[in-house]
Tab-separated table of C-alpha atoms in Angstrom:
chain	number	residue	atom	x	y	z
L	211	UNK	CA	-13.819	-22.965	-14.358
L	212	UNK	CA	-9.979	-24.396	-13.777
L	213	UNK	CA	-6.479	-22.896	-14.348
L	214	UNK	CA	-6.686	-24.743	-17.637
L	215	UNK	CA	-9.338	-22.632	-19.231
L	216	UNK	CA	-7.629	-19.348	-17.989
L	217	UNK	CA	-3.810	-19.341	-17.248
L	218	UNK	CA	-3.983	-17.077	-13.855
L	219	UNK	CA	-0.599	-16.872	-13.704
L	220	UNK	CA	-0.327	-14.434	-16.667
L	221	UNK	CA	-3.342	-12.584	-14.564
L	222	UNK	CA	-0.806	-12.460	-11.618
L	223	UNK	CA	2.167	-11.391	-14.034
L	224	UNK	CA	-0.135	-8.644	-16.006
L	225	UNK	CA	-1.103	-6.956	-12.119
L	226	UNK	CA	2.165	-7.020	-10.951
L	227	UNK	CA	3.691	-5.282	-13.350
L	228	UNK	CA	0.981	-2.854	-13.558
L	229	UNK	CA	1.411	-2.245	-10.135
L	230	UNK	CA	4.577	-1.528	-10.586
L	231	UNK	CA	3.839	1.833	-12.570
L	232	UNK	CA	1.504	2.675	-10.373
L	233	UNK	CA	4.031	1.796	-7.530
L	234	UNK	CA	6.036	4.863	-8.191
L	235	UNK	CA	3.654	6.772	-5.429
L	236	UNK	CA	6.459	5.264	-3.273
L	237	UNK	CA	9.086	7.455	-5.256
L	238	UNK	CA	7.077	10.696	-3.790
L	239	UNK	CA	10.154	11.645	-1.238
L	240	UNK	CA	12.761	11.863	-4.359
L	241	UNK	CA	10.337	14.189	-6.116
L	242	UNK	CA	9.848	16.319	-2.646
L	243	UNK	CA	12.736	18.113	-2.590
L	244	UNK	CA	13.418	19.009	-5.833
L	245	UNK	CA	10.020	20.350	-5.964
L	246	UNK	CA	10.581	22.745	-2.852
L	247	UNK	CA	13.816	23.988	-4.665
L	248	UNK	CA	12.561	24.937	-7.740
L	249	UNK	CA	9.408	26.688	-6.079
L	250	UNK	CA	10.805	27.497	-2.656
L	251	UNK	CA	7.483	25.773	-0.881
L	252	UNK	CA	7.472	24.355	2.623
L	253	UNK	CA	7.924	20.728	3.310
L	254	UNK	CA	4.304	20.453	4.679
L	255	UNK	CA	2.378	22.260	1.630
L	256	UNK	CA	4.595	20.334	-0.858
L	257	UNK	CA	3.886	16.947	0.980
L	258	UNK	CA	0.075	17.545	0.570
L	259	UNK	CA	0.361	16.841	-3.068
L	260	UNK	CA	1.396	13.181	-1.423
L	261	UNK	CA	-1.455	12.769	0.839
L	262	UNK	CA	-4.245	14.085	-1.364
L	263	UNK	CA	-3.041	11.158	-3.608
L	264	UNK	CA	-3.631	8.527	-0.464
L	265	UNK	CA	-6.821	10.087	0.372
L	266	UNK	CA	-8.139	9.843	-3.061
L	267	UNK	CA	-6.695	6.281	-3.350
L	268	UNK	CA	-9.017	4.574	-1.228
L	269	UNK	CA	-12.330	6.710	-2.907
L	270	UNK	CA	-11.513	5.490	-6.065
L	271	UNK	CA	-10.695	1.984	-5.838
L	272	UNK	CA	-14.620	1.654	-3.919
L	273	UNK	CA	-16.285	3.128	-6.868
L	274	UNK	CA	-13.791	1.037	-9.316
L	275	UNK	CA	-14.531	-2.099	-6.887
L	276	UNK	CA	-18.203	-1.973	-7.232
L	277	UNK	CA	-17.606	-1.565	-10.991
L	278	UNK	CA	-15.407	-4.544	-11.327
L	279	UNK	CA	-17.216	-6.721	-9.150
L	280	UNK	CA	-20.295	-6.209	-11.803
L	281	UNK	CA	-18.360	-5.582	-15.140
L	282	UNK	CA	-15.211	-7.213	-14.842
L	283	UNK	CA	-11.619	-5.760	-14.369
L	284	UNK	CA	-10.181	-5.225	-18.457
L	285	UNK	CA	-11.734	-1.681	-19.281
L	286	UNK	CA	-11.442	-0.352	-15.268
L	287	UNK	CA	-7.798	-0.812	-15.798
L	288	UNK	CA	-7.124	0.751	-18.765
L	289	UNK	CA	-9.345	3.655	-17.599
L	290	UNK	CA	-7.445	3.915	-14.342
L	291	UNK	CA	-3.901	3.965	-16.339
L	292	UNK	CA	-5.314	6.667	-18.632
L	293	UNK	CA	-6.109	8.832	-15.770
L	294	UNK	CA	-2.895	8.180	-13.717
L	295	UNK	CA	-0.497	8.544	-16.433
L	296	UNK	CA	-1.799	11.838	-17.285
L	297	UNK	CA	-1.624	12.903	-13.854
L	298	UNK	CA	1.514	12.336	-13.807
L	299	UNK	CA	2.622	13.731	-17.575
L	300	UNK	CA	0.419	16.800	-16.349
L	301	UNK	CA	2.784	17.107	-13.118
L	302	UNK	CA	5.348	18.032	-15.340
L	303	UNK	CA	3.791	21.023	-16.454
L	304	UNK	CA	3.144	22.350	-12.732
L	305	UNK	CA	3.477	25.981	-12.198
L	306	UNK	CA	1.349	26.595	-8.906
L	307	UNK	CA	0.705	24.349	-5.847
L	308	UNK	CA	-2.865	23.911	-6.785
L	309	UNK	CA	-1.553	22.245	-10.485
L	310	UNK	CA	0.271	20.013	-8.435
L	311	UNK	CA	-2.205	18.923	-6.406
L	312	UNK	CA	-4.684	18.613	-9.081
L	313	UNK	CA	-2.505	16.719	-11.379
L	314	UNK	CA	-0.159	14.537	-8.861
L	315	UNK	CA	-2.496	14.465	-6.304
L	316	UNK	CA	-6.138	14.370	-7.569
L	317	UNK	CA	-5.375	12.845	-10.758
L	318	UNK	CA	-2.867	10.502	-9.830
L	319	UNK	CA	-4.741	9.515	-6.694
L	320	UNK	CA	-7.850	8.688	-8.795
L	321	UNK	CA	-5.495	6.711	-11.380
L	322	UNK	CA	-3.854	4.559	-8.383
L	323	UNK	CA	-6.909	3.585	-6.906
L	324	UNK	CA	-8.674	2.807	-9.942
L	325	UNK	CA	-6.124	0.183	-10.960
L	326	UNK	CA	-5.013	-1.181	-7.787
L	327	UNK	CA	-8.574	-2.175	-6.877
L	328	UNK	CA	-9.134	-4.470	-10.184
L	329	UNK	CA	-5.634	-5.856	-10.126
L	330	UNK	CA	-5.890	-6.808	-6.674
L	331	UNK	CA	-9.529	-7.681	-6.056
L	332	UNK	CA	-8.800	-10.004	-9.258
L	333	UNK	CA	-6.047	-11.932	-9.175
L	334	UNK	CA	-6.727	-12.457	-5.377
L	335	UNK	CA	-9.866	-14.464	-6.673
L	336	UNK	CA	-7.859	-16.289	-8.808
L	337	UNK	CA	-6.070	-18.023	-5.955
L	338	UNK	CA	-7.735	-19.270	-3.317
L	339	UNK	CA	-5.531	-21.819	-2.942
L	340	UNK	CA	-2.611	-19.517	-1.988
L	341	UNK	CA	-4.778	-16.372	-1.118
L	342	UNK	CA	-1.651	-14.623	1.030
L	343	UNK	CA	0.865	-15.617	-1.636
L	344	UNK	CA	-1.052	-14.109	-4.741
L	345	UNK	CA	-2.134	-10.974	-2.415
L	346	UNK	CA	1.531	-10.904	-1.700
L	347	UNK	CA	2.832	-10.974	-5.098
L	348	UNK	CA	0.283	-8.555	-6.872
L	349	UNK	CA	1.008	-5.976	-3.979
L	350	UNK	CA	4.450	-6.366	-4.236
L	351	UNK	CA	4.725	-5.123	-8.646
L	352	UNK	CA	3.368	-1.476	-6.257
L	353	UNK	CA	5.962	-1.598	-3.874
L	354	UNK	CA	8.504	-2.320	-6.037
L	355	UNK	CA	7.718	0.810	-8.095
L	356	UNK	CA	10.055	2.659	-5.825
L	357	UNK	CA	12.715	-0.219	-6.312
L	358	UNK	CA	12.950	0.424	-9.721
L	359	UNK	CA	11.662	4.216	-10.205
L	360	UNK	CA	13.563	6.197	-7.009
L	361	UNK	CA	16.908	5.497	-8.473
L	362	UNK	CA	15.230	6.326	-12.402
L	363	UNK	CA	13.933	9.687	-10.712
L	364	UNK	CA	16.883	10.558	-9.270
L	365	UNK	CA	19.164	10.338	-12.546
L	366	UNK	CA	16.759	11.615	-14.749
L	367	UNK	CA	16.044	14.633	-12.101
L	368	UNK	CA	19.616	14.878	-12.172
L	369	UNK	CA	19.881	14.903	-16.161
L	370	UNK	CA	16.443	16.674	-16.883
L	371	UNK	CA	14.540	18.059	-14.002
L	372	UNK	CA	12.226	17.404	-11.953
L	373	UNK	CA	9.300	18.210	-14.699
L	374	UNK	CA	10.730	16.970	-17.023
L	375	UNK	CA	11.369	13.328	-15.440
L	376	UNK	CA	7.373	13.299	-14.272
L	377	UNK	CA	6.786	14.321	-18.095
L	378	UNK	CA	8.813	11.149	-19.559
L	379	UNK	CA	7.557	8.610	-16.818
L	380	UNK	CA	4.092	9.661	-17.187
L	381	UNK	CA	4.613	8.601	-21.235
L	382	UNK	CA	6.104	5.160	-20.048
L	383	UNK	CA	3.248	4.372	-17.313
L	384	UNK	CA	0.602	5.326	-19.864
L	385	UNK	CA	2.272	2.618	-22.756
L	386	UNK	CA	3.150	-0.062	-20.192
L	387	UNK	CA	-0.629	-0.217	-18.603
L	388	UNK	CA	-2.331	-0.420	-21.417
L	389	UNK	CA	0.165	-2.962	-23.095
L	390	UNK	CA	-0.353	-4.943	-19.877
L	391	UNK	CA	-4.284	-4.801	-19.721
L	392	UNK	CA	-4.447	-6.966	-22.532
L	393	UNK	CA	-3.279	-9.912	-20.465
L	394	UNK	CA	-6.406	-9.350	-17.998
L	395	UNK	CA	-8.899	-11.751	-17.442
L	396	UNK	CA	-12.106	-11.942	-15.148
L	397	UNK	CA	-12.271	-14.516	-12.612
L	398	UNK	CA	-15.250	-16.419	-12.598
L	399	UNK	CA	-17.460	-16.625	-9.558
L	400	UNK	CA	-16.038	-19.116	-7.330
L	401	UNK	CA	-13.107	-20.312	-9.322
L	402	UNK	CA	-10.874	-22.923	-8.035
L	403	UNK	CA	-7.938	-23.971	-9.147
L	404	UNK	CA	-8.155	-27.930	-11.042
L	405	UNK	CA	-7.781	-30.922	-8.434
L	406	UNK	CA	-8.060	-28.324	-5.283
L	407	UNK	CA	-10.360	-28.622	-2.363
L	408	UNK	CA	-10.745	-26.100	0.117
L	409	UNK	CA	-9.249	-27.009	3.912
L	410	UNK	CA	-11.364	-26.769	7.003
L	411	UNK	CA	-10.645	-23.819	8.908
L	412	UNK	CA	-8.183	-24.197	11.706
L	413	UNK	CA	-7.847	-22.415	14.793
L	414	UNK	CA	-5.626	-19.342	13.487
L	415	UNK	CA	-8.186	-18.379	10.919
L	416	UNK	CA	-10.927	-16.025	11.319
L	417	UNK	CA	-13.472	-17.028	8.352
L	418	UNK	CA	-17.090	-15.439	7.043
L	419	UNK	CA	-19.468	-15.775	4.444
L	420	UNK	CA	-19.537	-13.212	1.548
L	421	UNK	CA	-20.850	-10.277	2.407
L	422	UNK	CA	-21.506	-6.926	0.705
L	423	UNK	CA	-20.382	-3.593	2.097
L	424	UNK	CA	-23.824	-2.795	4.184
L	425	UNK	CA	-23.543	-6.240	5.771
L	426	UNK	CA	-19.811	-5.842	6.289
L	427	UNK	CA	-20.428	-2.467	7.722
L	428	UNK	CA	-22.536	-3.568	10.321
L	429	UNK	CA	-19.963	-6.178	10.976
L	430	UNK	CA	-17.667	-5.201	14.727
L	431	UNK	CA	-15.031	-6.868	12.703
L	432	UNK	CA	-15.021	-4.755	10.031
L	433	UNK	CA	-13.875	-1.489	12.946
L	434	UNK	CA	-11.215	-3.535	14.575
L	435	UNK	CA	-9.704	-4.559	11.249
L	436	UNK	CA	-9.851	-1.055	9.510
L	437	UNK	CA	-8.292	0.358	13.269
L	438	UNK	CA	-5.522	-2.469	12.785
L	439	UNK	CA	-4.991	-1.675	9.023
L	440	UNK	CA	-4.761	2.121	10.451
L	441	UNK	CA	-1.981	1.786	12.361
L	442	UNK	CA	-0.319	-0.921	10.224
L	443	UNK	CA	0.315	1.423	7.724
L	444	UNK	CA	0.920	4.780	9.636
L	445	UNK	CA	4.508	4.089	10.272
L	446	UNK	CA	5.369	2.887	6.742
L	447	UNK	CA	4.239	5.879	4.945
L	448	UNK	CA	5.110	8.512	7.750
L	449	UNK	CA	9.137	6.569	6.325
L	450	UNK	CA	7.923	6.881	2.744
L	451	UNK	CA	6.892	10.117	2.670
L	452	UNK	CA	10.516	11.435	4.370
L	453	UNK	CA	12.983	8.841	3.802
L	454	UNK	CA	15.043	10.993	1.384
L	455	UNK	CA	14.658	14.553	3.190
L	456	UNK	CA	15.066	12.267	6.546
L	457	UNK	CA	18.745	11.023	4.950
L	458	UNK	CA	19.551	13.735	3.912
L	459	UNK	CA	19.063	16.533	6.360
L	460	UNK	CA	19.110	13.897	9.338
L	461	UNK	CA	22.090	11.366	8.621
L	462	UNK	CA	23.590	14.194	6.718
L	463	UNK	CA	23.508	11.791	3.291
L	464	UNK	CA	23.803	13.160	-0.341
L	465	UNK	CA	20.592	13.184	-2.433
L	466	UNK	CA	21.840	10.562	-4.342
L	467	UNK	CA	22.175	8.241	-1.483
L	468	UNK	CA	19.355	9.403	0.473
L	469	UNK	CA	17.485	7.938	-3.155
L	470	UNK	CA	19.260	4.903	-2.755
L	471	UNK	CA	17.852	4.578	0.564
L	472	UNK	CA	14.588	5.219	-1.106
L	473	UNK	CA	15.164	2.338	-2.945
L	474	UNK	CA	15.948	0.046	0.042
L	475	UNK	CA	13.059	0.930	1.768
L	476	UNK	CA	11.098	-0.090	-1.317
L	477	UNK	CA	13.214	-3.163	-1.859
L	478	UNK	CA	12.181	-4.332	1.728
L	479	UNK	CA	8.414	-3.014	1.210
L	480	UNK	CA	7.991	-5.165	-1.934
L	481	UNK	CA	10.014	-8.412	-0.378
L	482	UNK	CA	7.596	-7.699	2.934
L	483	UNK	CA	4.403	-8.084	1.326
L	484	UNK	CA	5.579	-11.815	-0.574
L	485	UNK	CA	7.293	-13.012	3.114
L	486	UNK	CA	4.495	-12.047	4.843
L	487	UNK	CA	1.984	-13.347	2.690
L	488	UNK	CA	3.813	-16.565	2.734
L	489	UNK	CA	3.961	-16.539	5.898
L	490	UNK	CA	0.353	-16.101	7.211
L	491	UNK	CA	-0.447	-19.291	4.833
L	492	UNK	CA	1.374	-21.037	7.563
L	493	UNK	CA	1.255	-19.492	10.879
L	494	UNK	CA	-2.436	-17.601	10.283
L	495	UNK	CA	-2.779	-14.026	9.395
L	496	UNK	CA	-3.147	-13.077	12.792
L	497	UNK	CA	-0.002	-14.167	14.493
L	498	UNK	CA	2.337	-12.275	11.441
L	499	UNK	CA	0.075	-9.087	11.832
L	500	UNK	CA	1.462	-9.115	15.641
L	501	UNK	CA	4.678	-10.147	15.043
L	502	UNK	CA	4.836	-6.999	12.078
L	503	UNK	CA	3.674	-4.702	14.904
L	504	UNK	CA	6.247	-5.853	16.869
L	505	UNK	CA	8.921	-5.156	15.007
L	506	UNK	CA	7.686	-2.024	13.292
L	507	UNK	CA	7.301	-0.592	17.144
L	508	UNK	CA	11.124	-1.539	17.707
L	509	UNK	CA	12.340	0.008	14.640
L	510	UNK	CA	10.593	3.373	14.828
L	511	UNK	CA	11.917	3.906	18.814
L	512	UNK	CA	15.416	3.230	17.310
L	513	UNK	CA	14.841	5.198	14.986
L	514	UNK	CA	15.023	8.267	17.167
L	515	UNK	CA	18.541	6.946	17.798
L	516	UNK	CA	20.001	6.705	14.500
L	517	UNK	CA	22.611	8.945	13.219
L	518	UNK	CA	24.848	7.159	10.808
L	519	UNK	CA	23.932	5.235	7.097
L	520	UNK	CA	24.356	1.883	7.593
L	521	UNK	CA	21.870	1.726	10.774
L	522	UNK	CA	19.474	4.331	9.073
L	523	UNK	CA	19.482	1.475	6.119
L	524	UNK	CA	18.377	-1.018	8.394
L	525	UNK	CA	15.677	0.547	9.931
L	526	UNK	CA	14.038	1.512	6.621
L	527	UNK	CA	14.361	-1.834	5.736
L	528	UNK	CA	12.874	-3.282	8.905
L	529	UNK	CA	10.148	-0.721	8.688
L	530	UNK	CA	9.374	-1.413	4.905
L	531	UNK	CA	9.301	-4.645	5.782
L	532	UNK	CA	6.823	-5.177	8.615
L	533	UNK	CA	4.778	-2.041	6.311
L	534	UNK	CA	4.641	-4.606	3.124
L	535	UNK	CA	3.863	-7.365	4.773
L	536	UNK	CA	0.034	-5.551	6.634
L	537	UNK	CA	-0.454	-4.347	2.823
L	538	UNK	CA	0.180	-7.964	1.455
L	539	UNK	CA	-1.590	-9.773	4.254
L	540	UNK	CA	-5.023	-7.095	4.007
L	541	UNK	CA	-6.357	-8.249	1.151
L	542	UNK	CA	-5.991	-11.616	2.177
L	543	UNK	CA	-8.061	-11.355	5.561
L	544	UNK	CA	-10.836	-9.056	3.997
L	545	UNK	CA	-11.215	-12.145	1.663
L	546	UNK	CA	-10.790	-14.400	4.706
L	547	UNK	CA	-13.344	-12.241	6.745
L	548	UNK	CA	-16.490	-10.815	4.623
L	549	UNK	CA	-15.680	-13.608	1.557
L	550	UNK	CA	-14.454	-12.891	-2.199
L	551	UNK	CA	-17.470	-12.234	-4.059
L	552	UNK	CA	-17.411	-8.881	-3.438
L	553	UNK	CA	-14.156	-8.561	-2.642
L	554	UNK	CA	-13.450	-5.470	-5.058
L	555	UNK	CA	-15.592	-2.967	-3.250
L	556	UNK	CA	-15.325	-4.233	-0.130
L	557	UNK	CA	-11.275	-4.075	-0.024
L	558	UNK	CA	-11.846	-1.077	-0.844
L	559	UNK	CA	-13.940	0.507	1.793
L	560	UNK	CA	-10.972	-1.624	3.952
L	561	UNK	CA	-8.548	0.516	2.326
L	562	UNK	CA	-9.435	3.804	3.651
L	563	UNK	CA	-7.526	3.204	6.303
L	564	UNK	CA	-4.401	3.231	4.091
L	565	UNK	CA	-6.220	6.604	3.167
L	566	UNK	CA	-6.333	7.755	6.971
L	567	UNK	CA	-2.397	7.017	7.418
L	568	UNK	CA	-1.173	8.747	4.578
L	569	UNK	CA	-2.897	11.934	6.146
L	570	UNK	CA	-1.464	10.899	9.718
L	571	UNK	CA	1.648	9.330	8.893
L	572	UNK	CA	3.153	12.003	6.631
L	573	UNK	CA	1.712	14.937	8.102
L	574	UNK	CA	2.648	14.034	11.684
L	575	UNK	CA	6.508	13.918	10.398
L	576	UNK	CA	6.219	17.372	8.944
L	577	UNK	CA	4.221	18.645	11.879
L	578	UNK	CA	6.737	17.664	14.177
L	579	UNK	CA	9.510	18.449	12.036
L	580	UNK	CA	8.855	21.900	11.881
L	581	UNK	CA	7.852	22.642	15.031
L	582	UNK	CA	11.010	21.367	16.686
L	583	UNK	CA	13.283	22.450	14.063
L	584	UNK	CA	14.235	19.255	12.165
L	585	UNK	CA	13.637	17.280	14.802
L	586	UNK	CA	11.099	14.131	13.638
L	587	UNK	CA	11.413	12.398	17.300
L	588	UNK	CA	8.045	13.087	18.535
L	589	UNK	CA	6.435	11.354	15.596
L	590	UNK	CA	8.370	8.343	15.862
L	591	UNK	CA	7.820	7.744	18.959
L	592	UNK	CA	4.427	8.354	18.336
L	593	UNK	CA	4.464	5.991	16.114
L	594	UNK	CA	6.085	3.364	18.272
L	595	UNK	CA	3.080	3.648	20.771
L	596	UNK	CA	0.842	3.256	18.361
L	597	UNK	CA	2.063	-0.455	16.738
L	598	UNK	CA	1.750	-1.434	20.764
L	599	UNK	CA	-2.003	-0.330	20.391
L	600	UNK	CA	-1.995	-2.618	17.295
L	601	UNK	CA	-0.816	-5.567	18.786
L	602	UNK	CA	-3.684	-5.080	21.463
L	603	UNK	CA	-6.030	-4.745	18.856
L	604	UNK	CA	-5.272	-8.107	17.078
L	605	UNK	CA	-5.386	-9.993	20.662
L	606	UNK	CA	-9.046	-8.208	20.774
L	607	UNK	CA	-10.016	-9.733	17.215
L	608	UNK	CA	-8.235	-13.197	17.830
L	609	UNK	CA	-10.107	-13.526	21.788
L	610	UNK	CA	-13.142	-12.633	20.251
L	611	UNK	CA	-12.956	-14.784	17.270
L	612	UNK	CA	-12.222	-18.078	19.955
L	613	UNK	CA	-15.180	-16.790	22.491
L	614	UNK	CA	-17.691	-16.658	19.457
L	615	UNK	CA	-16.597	-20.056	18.180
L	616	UNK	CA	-17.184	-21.438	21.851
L	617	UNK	CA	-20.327	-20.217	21.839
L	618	UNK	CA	-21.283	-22.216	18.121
L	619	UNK	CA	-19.861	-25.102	19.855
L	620	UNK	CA	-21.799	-25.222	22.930
């Protein structure tokens, strides 16, 4: 089948702007302390309405993987908006801790995952002729979420309440998806793109056959990648889950601000994962995963140093950076590793890692928050130490992928 039978560009358009609704999980730190306010909770049993949400994420997009790799991606969609926008409507009617982490954080969870694994897995297969580009675009319409709905949160907070906003944005994600789905289409099995032909691997890319989850479980790979993914992530979301109480009780900002830093962060989170995945069609996946670690490590030790906006804006940035680009790039090298055929489930199972770090990442910063008194330096540097583990880790893959290819060779 060619791009003249199904117009994938439309498929790309449709996923990135349901992402984008989805996206607003990256909003989470505007909601936060309006939340604690109102009910007078502590940071760390309000921010487990946020990481129930990640944890669930990854769960749901396997089961909605395997179901889209057999059924197609149109009705998994629709049923995954369904169930995220009334999470979220059903937020606004929280009363307890338990509602909240049923409805944000079970329910919303659930919703994310469902729809993030069909618009990815999909229009990922729709491109293999700019895999890290596509990834890097669809990824992008969920971190721009926060671009667009921090500084919508804030004034409607501001104007409405915090309920109340989660009551009318639920309504809007709810109409948008489903408008959206309509545009889906299903790849076809080994679709290529008209007058393309597929380049011999080169020396900076690690390539498999498809495989299907029990194969790529029993794959060493498959460990070393979700480790990388791990730690590629923890840094990003410990940021996105306390940029705004971080600004403001930190760097001494106004809530207002401290949302506009919000929407930085996202800005540089949703421009990360299209760089990035530009730039690992050129220089291999491998080399911008280390260079992302890299930085990421740099920004989170200076982090500890920061007292004033300006530099706290650049450090987001940095970090939201280096975090979009692993979440652009992932995709991408689970496609390039275990093949796309059954890509859907298998990115999934990948994905738990982005599970594990939103249960590390946050809960580290609040841990270490409290027990020092406001203090968030230990996790940072934390942190830090481990994006120097992840640039180890990718040396590991990359030596191992050159000694195995020796071997064929001899």
């Amino acid at each position: 089948m060619t791009e003249k039978s199904t117009n994938r560009w439309l498929v790309l358009l449709s996923g990135i702007l349901i992402n984008l609704c989805i996206g607003s999980a990256y909003a989470w730190s505007v909601y936060q302390k309006p939340l604690i306010a109102m009910f007078k909770w502590s940071t760390k049993e309000t921010s487990l309405a946020f990481t129930l949400s990640c944890v669930l994420v990854p769960l749901a997009m396997i089961v909605a993987g395997k179901i889209q790799d057999q059924k197609g991606p149109k009705m998994v969609i629709f049923g995954g908006g369904i169930i995220f926008g009334l999470g979220i409507i059903g937020a606004g009617f929280t009363n307890s801790l338990s509602f909240l982490y049923m409805t944000y954080g079970v329910l919303g969870g659930i919703g994310i995952g469902t729809v993030y694994a069909c618009t990815v897995a999909n229009t990922v297969k729709f491109f293999p002729d700019k895999r890290g580009l596509a990834s890097g675009l669809v990824v992008a319409g969920f971190g721009s979420g926060a671009v667009v709905l921090a500084p919508l949160s804030s004034a409607l907070i501001e104007s409405y309440g915090v309920l109340a906003t989660f009551k009318i944005l639920g309504v809007a994600y709810l109409v948008l998806i489903s408008a959206c789905t309509t545009l889906v289409k299903t790849a076809p099995p080994g679709y290529r793109p008209a007058g393309w032909t597929p380049p011999p691997p080169t020396a900076t890319t690690i390539t498999g056959t498809d495989k299907n989850w029990r194969e790529m479980l029993s794959d060493p790979m498959f460990y070393v990648l979700w480790s990388i993914y791990l730690i590629g992530c923890v840094s990003g979301l410990m940021i996105i889950g306390h940029a705004s109480p971080i600004g403001q009780e930190v760097i001494k900002l106004s809530p207002a601000t401290a949302a506009m830093c919000v929407g930085f962060l996202a800005l540089a989170n949703t421009a990360g994962r299209i760089f990035w995945g530009w730039v690992s069609d050129k220089i291999g996946r491998y080399n911008a995963v280390k260079i992302m670690f890299i930085l990421a490590g740099l920004m989170m030790f200076t982090l500890t140093q920061v007292t004033t906006f300006v530099p706290f804006v650049i450090v987001l940035m940095a970090i939201g950076l280096c975090f979009g680009g692993v979440m652009g790039i992932f995709p991408s090298i689970t496609a390039d590793a275990f093949g796309a055929k059954n890509l859907g489930m298998n990115y999934g199972i990948i994905f738990t890692a982005w599970g594990a770090a939103g249960i590390v990442g946050p809960l580290m910063a609040g841990h270490f928050k409290e027990i020092n008194k406001g203090d968030y330096t230990q996790a940072f540097l934390i942190a830090a130490g481990l994006s120097v583990i992840g640039v180890m880790l990718t040396f590991i893959l990359q030596y191992n992928k050159k000694k195995a290819d020796a071997l064929k060779a001899a």
